[in-house]
PDB file of C-alpha atoms in Angstrom:
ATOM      1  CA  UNK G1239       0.000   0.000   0.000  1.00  0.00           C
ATOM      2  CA  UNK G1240       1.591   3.642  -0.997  1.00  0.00           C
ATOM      3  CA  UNK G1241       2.125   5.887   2.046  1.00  0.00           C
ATOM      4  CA  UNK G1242      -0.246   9.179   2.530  1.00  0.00           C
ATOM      5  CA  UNK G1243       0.682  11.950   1.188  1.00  0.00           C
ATOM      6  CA  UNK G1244       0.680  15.068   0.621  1.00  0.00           C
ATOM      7  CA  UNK G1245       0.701  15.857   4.711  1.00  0.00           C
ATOM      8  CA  UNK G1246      -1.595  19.158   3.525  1.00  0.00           C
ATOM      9  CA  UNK G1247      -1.688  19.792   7.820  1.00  0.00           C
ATOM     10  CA  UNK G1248      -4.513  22.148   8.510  1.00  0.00           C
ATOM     11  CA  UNK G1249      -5.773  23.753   4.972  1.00  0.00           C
ATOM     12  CA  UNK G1250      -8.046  21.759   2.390  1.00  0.00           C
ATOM     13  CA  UNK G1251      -8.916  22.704  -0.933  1.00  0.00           C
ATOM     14  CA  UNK G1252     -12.315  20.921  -0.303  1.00  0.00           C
ATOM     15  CA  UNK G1253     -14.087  19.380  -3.856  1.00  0.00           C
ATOM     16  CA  UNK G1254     -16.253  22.489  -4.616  1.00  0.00           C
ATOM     17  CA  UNK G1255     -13.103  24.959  -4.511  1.00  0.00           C
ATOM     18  CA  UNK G1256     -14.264  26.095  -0.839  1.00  0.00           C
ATOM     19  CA  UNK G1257     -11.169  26.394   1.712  1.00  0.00           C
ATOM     20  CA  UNK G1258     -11.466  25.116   5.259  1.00  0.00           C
ATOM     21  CA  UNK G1259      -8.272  26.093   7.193  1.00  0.00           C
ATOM     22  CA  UNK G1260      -7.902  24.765  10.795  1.00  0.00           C
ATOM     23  CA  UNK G1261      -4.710  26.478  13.386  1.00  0.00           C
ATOM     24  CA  UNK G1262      -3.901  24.912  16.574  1.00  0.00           C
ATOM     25  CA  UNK G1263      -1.952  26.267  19.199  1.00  0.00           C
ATOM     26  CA  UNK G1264       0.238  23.038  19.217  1.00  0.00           C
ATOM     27  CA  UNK G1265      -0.696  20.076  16.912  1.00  0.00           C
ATOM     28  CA  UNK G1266       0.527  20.118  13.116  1.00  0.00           C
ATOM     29  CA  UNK G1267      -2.864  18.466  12.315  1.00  0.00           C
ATOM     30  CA  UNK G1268      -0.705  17.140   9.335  1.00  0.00           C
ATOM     31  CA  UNK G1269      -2.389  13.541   9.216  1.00  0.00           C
ATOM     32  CA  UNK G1270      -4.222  13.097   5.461  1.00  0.00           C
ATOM     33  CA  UNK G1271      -7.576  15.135   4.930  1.00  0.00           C
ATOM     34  CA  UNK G1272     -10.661  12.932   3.629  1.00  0.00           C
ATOM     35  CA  UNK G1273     -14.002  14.158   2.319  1.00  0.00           C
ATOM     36  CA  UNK G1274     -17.492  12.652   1.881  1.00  0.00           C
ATOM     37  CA  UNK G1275     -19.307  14.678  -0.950  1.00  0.00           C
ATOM     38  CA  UNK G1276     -23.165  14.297  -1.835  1.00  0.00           C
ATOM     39  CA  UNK G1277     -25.140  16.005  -4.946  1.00  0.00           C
ATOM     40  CA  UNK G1278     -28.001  16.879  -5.553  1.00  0.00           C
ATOM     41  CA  UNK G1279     -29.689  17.315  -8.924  1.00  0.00           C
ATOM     42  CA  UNK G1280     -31.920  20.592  -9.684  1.00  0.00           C
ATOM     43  CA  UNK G1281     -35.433  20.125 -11.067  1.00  0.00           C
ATOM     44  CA  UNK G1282     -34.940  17.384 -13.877  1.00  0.00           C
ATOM     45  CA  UNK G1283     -35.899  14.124 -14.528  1.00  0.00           C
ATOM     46  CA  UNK G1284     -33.460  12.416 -12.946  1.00  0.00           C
ATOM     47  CA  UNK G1285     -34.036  14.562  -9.943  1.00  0.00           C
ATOM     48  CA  UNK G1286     -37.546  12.502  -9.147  1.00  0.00           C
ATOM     49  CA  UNK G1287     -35.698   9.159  -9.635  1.00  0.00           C
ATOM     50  CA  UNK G1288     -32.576   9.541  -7.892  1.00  0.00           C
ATOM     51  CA  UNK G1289     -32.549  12.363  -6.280  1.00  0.00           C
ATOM     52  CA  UNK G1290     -28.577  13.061  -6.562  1.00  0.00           C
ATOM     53  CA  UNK G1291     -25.183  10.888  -6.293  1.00  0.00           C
ATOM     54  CA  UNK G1292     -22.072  10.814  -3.927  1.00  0.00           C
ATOM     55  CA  UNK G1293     -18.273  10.494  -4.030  1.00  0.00           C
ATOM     56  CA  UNK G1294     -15.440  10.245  -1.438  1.00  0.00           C
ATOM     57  CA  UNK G1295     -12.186  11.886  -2.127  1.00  0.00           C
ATOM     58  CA  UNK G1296      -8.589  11.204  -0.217  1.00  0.00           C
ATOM     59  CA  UNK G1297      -5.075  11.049  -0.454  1.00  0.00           C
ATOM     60  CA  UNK G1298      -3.145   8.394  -3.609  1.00  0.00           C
ATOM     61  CA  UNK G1299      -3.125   5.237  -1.850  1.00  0.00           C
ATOM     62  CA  UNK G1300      -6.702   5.256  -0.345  1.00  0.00           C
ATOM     63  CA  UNK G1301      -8.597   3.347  -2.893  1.00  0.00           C
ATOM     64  CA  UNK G1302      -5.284   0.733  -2.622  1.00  0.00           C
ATOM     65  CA  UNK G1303      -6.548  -0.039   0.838  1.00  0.00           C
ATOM     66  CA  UNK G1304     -10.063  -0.155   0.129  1.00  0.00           C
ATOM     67  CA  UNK G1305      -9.777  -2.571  -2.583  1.00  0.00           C
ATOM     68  CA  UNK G1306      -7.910  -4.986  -0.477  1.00  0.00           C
ATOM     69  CA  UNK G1307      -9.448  -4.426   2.727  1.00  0.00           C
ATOM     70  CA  UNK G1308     -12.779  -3.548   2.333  1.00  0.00           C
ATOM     71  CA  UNK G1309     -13.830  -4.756  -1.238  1.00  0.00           C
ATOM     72  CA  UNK G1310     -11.420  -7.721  -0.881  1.00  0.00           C
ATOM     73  CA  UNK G1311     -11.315  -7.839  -4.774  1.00  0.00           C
ATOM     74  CA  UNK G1312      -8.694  -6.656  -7.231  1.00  0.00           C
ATOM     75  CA  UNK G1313      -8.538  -3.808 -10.083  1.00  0.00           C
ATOM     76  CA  UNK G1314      -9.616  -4.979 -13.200  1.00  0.00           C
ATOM     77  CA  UNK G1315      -9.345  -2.057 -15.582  1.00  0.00           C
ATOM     78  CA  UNK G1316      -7.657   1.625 -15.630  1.00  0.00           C
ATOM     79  CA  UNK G1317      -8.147   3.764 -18.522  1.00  0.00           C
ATOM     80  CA  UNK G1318      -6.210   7.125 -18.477  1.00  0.00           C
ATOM     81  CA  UNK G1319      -7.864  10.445 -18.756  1.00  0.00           C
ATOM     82  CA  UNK G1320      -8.132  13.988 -17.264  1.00  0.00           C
ATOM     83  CA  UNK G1321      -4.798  14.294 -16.559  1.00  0.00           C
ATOM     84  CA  UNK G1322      -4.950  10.896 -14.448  1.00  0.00           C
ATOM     85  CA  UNK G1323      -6.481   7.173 -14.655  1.00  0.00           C
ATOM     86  CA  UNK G1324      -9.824   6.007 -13.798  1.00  0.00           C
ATOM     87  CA  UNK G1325      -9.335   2.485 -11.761  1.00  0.00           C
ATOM     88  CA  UNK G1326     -12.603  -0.260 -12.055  1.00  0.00           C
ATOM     89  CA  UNK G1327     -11.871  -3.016  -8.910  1.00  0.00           C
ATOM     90  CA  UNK G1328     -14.549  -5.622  -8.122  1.00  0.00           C
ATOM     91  CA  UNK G1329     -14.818  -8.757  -6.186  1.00  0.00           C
ATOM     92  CA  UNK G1330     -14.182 -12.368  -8.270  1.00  0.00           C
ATOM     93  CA  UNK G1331     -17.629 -12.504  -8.663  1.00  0.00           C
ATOM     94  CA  UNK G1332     -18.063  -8.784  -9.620  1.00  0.00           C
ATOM     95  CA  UNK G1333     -21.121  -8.678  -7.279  1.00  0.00           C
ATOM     96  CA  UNK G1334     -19.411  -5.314  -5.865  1.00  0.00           C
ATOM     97  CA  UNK G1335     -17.182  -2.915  -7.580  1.00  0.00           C
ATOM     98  CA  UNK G1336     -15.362   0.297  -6.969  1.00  0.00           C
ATOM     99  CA  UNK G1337     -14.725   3.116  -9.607  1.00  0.00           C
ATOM    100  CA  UNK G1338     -12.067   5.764  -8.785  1.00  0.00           C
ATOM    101  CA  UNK G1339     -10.189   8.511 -10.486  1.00  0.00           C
ATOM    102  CA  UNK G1340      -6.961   8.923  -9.449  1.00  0.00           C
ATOM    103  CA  UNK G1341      -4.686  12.232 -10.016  1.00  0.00           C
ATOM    104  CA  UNK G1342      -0.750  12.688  -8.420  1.00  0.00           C
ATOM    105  CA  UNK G1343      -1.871  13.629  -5.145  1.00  0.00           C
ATOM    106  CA  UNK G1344      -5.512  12.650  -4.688  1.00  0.00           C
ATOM    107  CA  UNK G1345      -8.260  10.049  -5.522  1.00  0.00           C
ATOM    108  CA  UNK G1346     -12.211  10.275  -5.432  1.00  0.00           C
ATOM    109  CA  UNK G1347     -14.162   6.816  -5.770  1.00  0.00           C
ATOM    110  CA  UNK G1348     -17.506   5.488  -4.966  1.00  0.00           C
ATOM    111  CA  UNK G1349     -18.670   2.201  -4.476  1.00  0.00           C
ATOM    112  CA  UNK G1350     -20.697   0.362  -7.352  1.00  0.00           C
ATOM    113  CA  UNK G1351     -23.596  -2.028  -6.047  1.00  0.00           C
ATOM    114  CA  UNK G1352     -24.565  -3.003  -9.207  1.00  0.00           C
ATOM    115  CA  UNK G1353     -24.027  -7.218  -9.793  1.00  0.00           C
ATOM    116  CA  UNK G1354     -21.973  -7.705 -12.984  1.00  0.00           C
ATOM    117  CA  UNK G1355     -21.842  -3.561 -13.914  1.00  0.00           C
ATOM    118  CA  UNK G1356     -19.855  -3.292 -17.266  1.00  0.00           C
ATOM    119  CA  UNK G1357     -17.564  -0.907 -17.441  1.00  0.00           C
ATOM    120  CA  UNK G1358     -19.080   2.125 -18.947  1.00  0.00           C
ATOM    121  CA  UNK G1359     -21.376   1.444 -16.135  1.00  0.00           C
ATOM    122  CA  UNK G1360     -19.140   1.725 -13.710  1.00  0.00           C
ATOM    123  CA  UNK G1361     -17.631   4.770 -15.070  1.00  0.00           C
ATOM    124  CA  UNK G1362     -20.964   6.589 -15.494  1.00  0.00           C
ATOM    125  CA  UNK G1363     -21.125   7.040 -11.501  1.00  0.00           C
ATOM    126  CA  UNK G1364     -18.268   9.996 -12.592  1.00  0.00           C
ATOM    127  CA  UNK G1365     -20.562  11.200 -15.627  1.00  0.00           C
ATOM    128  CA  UNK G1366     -19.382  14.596 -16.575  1.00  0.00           C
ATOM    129  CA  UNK G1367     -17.376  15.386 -13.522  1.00  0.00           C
ATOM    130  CA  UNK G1368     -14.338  17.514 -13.891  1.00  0.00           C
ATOM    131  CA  UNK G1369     -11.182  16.346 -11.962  1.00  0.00           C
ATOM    132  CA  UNK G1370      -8.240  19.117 -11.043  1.00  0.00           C
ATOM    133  CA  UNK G1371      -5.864  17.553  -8.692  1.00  0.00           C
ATOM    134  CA  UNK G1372      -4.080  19.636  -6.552  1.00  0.00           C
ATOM    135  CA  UNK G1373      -1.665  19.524  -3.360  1.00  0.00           C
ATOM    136  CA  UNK G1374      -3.703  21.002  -1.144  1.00  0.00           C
ATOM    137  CA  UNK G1375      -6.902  19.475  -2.293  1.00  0.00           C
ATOM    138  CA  UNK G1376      -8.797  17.849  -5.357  1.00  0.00           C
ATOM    139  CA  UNK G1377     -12.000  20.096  -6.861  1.00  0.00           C
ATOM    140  CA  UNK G1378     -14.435  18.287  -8.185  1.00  0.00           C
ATOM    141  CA  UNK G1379     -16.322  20.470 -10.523  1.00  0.00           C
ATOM    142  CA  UNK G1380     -20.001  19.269 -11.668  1.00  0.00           C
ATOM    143  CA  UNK G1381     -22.107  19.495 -14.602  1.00  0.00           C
ATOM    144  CA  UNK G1382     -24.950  22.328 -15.136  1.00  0.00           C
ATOM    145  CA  UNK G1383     -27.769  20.848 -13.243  1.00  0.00           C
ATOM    146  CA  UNK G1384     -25.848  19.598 -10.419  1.00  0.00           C
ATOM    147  CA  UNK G1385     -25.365  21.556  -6.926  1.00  0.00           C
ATOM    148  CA  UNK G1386     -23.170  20.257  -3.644  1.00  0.00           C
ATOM    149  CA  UNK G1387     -25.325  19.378  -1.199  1.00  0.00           C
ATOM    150  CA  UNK G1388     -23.145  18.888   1.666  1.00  0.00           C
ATOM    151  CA  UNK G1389     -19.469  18.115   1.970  1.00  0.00           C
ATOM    152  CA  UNK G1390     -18.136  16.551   4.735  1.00  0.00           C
ATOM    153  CA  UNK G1391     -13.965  17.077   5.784  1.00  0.00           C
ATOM    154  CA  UNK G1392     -12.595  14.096   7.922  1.00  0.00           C
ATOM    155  CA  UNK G1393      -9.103  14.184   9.741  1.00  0.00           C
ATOM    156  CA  UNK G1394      -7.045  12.300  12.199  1.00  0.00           C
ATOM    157  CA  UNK G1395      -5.622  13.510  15.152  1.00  0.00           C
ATOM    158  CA  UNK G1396      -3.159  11.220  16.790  1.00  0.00           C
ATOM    159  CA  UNK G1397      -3.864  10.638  20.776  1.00  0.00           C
ATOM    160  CA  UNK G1398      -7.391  12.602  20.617  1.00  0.00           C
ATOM    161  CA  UNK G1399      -9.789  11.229  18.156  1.00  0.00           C
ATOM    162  CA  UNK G1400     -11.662  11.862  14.831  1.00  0.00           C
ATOM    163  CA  UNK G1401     -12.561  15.050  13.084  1.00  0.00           C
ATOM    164  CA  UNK G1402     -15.667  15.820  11.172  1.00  0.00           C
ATOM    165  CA  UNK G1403     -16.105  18.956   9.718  1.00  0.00           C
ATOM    166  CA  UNK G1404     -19.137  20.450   7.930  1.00  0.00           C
ATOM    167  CA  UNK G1405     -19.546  24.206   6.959  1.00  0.00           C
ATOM    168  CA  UNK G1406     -21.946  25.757   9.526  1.00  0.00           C
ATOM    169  CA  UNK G1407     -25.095  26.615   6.908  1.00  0.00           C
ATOM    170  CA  UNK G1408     -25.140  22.716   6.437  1.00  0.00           C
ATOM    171  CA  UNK G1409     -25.349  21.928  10.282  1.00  0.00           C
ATOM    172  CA  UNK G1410     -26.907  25.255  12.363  1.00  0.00           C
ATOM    173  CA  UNK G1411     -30.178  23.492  12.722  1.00  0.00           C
ATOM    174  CA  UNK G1412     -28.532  20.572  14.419  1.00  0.00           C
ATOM    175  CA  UNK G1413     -26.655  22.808  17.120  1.00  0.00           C
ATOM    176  CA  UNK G1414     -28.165  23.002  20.505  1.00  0.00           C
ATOM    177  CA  UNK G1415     -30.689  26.371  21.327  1.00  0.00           C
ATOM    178  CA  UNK G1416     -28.418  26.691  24.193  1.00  0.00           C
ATOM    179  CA  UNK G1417     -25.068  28.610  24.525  1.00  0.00           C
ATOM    180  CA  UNK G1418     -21.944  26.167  24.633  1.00  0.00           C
ATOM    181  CA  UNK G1419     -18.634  26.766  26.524  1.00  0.00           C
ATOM    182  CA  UNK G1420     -16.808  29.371  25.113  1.00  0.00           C
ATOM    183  CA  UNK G1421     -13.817  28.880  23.485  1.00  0.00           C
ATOM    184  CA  UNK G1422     -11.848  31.201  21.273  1.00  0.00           C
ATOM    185  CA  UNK G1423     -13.401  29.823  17.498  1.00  0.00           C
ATOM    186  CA  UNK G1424     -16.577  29.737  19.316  1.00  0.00           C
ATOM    187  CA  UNK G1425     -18.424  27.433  21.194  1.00  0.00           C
ATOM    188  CA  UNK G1426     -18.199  23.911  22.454  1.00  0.00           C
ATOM    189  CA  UNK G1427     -21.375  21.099  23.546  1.00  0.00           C
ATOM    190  CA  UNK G1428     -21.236  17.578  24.818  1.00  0.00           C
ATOM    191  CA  UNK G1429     -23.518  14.970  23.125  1.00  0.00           C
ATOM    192  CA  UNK G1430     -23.698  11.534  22.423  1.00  0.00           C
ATOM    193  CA  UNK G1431     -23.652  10.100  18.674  1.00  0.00           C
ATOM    194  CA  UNK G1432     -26.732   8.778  16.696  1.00  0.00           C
ATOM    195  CA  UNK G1433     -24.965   5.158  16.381  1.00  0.00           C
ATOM    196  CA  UNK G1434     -27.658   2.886  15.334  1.00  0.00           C
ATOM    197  CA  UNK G1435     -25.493  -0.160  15.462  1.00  0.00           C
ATOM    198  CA  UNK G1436     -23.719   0.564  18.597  1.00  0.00           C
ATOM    199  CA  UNK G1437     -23.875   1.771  22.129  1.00  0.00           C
ATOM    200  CA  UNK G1438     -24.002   5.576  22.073  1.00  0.00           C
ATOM    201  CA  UNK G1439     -20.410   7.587  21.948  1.00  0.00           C
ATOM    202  CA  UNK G1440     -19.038  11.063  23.504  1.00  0.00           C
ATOM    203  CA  UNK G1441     -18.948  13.323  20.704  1.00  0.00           C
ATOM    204  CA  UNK G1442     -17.444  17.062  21.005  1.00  0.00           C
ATOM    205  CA  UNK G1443     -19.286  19.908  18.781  1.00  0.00           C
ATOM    206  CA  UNK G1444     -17.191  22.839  18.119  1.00  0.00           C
ATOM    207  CA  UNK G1445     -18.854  25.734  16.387  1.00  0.00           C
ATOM    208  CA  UNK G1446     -17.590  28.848  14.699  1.00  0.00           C
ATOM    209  CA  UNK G1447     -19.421  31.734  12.268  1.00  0.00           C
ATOM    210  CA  UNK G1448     -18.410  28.967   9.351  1.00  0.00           C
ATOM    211  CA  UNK G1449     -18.236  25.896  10.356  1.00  0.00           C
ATOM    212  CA  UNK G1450     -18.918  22.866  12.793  1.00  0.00           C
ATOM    213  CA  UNK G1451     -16.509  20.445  13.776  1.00  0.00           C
ATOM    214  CA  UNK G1452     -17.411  17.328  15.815  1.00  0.00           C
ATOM    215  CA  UNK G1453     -14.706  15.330  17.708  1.00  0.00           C
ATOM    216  CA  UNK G1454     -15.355  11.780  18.488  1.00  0.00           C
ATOM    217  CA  UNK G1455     -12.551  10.676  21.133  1.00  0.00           C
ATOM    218  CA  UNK G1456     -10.455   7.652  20.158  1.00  0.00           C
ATOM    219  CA  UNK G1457      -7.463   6.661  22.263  1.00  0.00           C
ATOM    220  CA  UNK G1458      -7.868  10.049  23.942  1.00  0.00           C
ATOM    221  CA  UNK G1459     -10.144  10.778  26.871  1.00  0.00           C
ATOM    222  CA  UNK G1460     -12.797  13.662  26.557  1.00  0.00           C
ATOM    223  CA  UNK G1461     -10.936  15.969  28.643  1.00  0.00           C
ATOM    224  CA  UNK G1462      -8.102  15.714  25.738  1.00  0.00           C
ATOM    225  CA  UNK G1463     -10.513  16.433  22.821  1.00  0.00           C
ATOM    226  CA  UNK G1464     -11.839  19.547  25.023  1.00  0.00           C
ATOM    227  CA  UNK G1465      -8.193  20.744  25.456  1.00  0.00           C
ATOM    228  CA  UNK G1466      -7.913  20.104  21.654  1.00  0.00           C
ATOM    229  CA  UNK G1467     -10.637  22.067  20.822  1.00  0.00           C
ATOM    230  CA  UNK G1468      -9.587  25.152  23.591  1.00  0.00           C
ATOM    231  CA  UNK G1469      -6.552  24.929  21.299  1.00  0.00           C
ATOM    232  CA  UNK G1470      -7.606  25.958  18.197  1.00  0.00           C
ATOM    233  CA  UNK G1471      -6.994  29.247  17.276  1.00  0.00           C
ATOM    234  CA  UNK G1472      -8.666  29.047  13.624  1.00  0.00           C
ATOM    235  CA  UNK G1473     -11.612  27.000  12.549  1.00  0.00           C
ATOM    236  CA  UNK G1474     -13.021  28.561   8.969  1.00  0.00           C
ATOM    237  CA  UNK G1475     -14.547  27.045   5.595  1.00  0.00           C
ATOM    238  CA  UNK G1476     -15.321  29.789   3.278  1.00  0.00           C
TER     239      UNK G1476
END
């Protein structure tokens, strides 16, 4: 499997050409950004069938991983284009497949849950999307018709926990009506996830004017994610 990189530490070029740019007072925050990205179509036909369609991006070397470890199947196609290569991976009996475009720095792919999908089929889940690969992020750029709905910005930080980040139009209504602990981005609340499949977790919400990040502890206790959070000095997606 090919190491992460680049180590983009706190700024993301985030698919629709937004920036979100996190400071600390002491962490790099230089572990590999992710995003989960879902569209939505405007008033068309397809609009009343589907509704919209969804990617995930990372760093070169993510859909390496997910092929082995998660689709546990193999590539069976690339085709170059775009200034990169598409990549098709199923599993041997092609029940589940993967389609990815890969540039020097970053990948976006989506899963295919379509038994036996040829491979035009598989490469219509990136129908008229425009790739630019870039260190600091990969845009994404759609087709007339098509609008991000909501982009989601996922990080690692080693010793504290998990990082989601939305921008803070996408996530006001979820906030609590009451006022948080103040911290310098903003404001802080305790709550506990929505897990359906498991026991209820700690989560940390942090928001600022424009955006909302939620910390789920992971080897870390929740006193550590609140002195994480006190530590930030920037939290912004414009």
């Amino acid at each position: 499997m090919r190491s992460w990189r680049p180590r983009s530490g706190g700024r993301l070029v985030a698919p629709d050409g937004s920036t979100l740019s996190l400071k600390h007072d002491t962490s790099p925050l230089d572990e590999p950004w992710f995003t989960e990205c879902r569209i939505r179509y405007s008033a068309t036909p397809q609009a009343g069938e589907f509704g919209g369609r969804a990617f995930e991006t990372g760093p070169v070397g993510t859909v390496d991983g997910h092929v082995a470890v998660l689709l546990e199947g193999s590539y069976i196609a690339e085709y170059e284009a775009q200034g990169g290569t598409f990549l098709l991976a199923a599993t041997a009996d092609r029940a589940t497949g993967l389609v990815a475009w890969q540039g020097r720095w970053h990948e976006a792919y989506c899963w295919v849950n379509e038994p036996g999908a040829t491979h035009v089929q598989m490469l219509s889940k990136f129908d008229r999307l425009t790739f630019v690969d870039t260190p600091a992020g990969l845009r994404v750029e759609l087709p007339s018709g098509e609008t991000y709905q909501r982009i989601t910005a996922n990080k690692h930080v080693p010793d504290i926990g998990f990082l989601q980040i939305v921008q803070a139009a996408t996530a006001a209504a979820a906030l609590p009506a009451w006022s948080g602990h103040r911290v310098r981005v903003g404001e802080v609340w305790r709550q506990l996830s929505d897990a359906k499949d498991a026991s209820p977790t700690t989560v940390l919400v942090c928001a600022s004017p424009t955006a909302v990040v939620s910390l789920q502890p992971r080897g870390g206790t929740e006193d550590a994610g609140l002195g994480f959070l006190t530590g930030l000095s920037t939290v912004s997606w414009t």
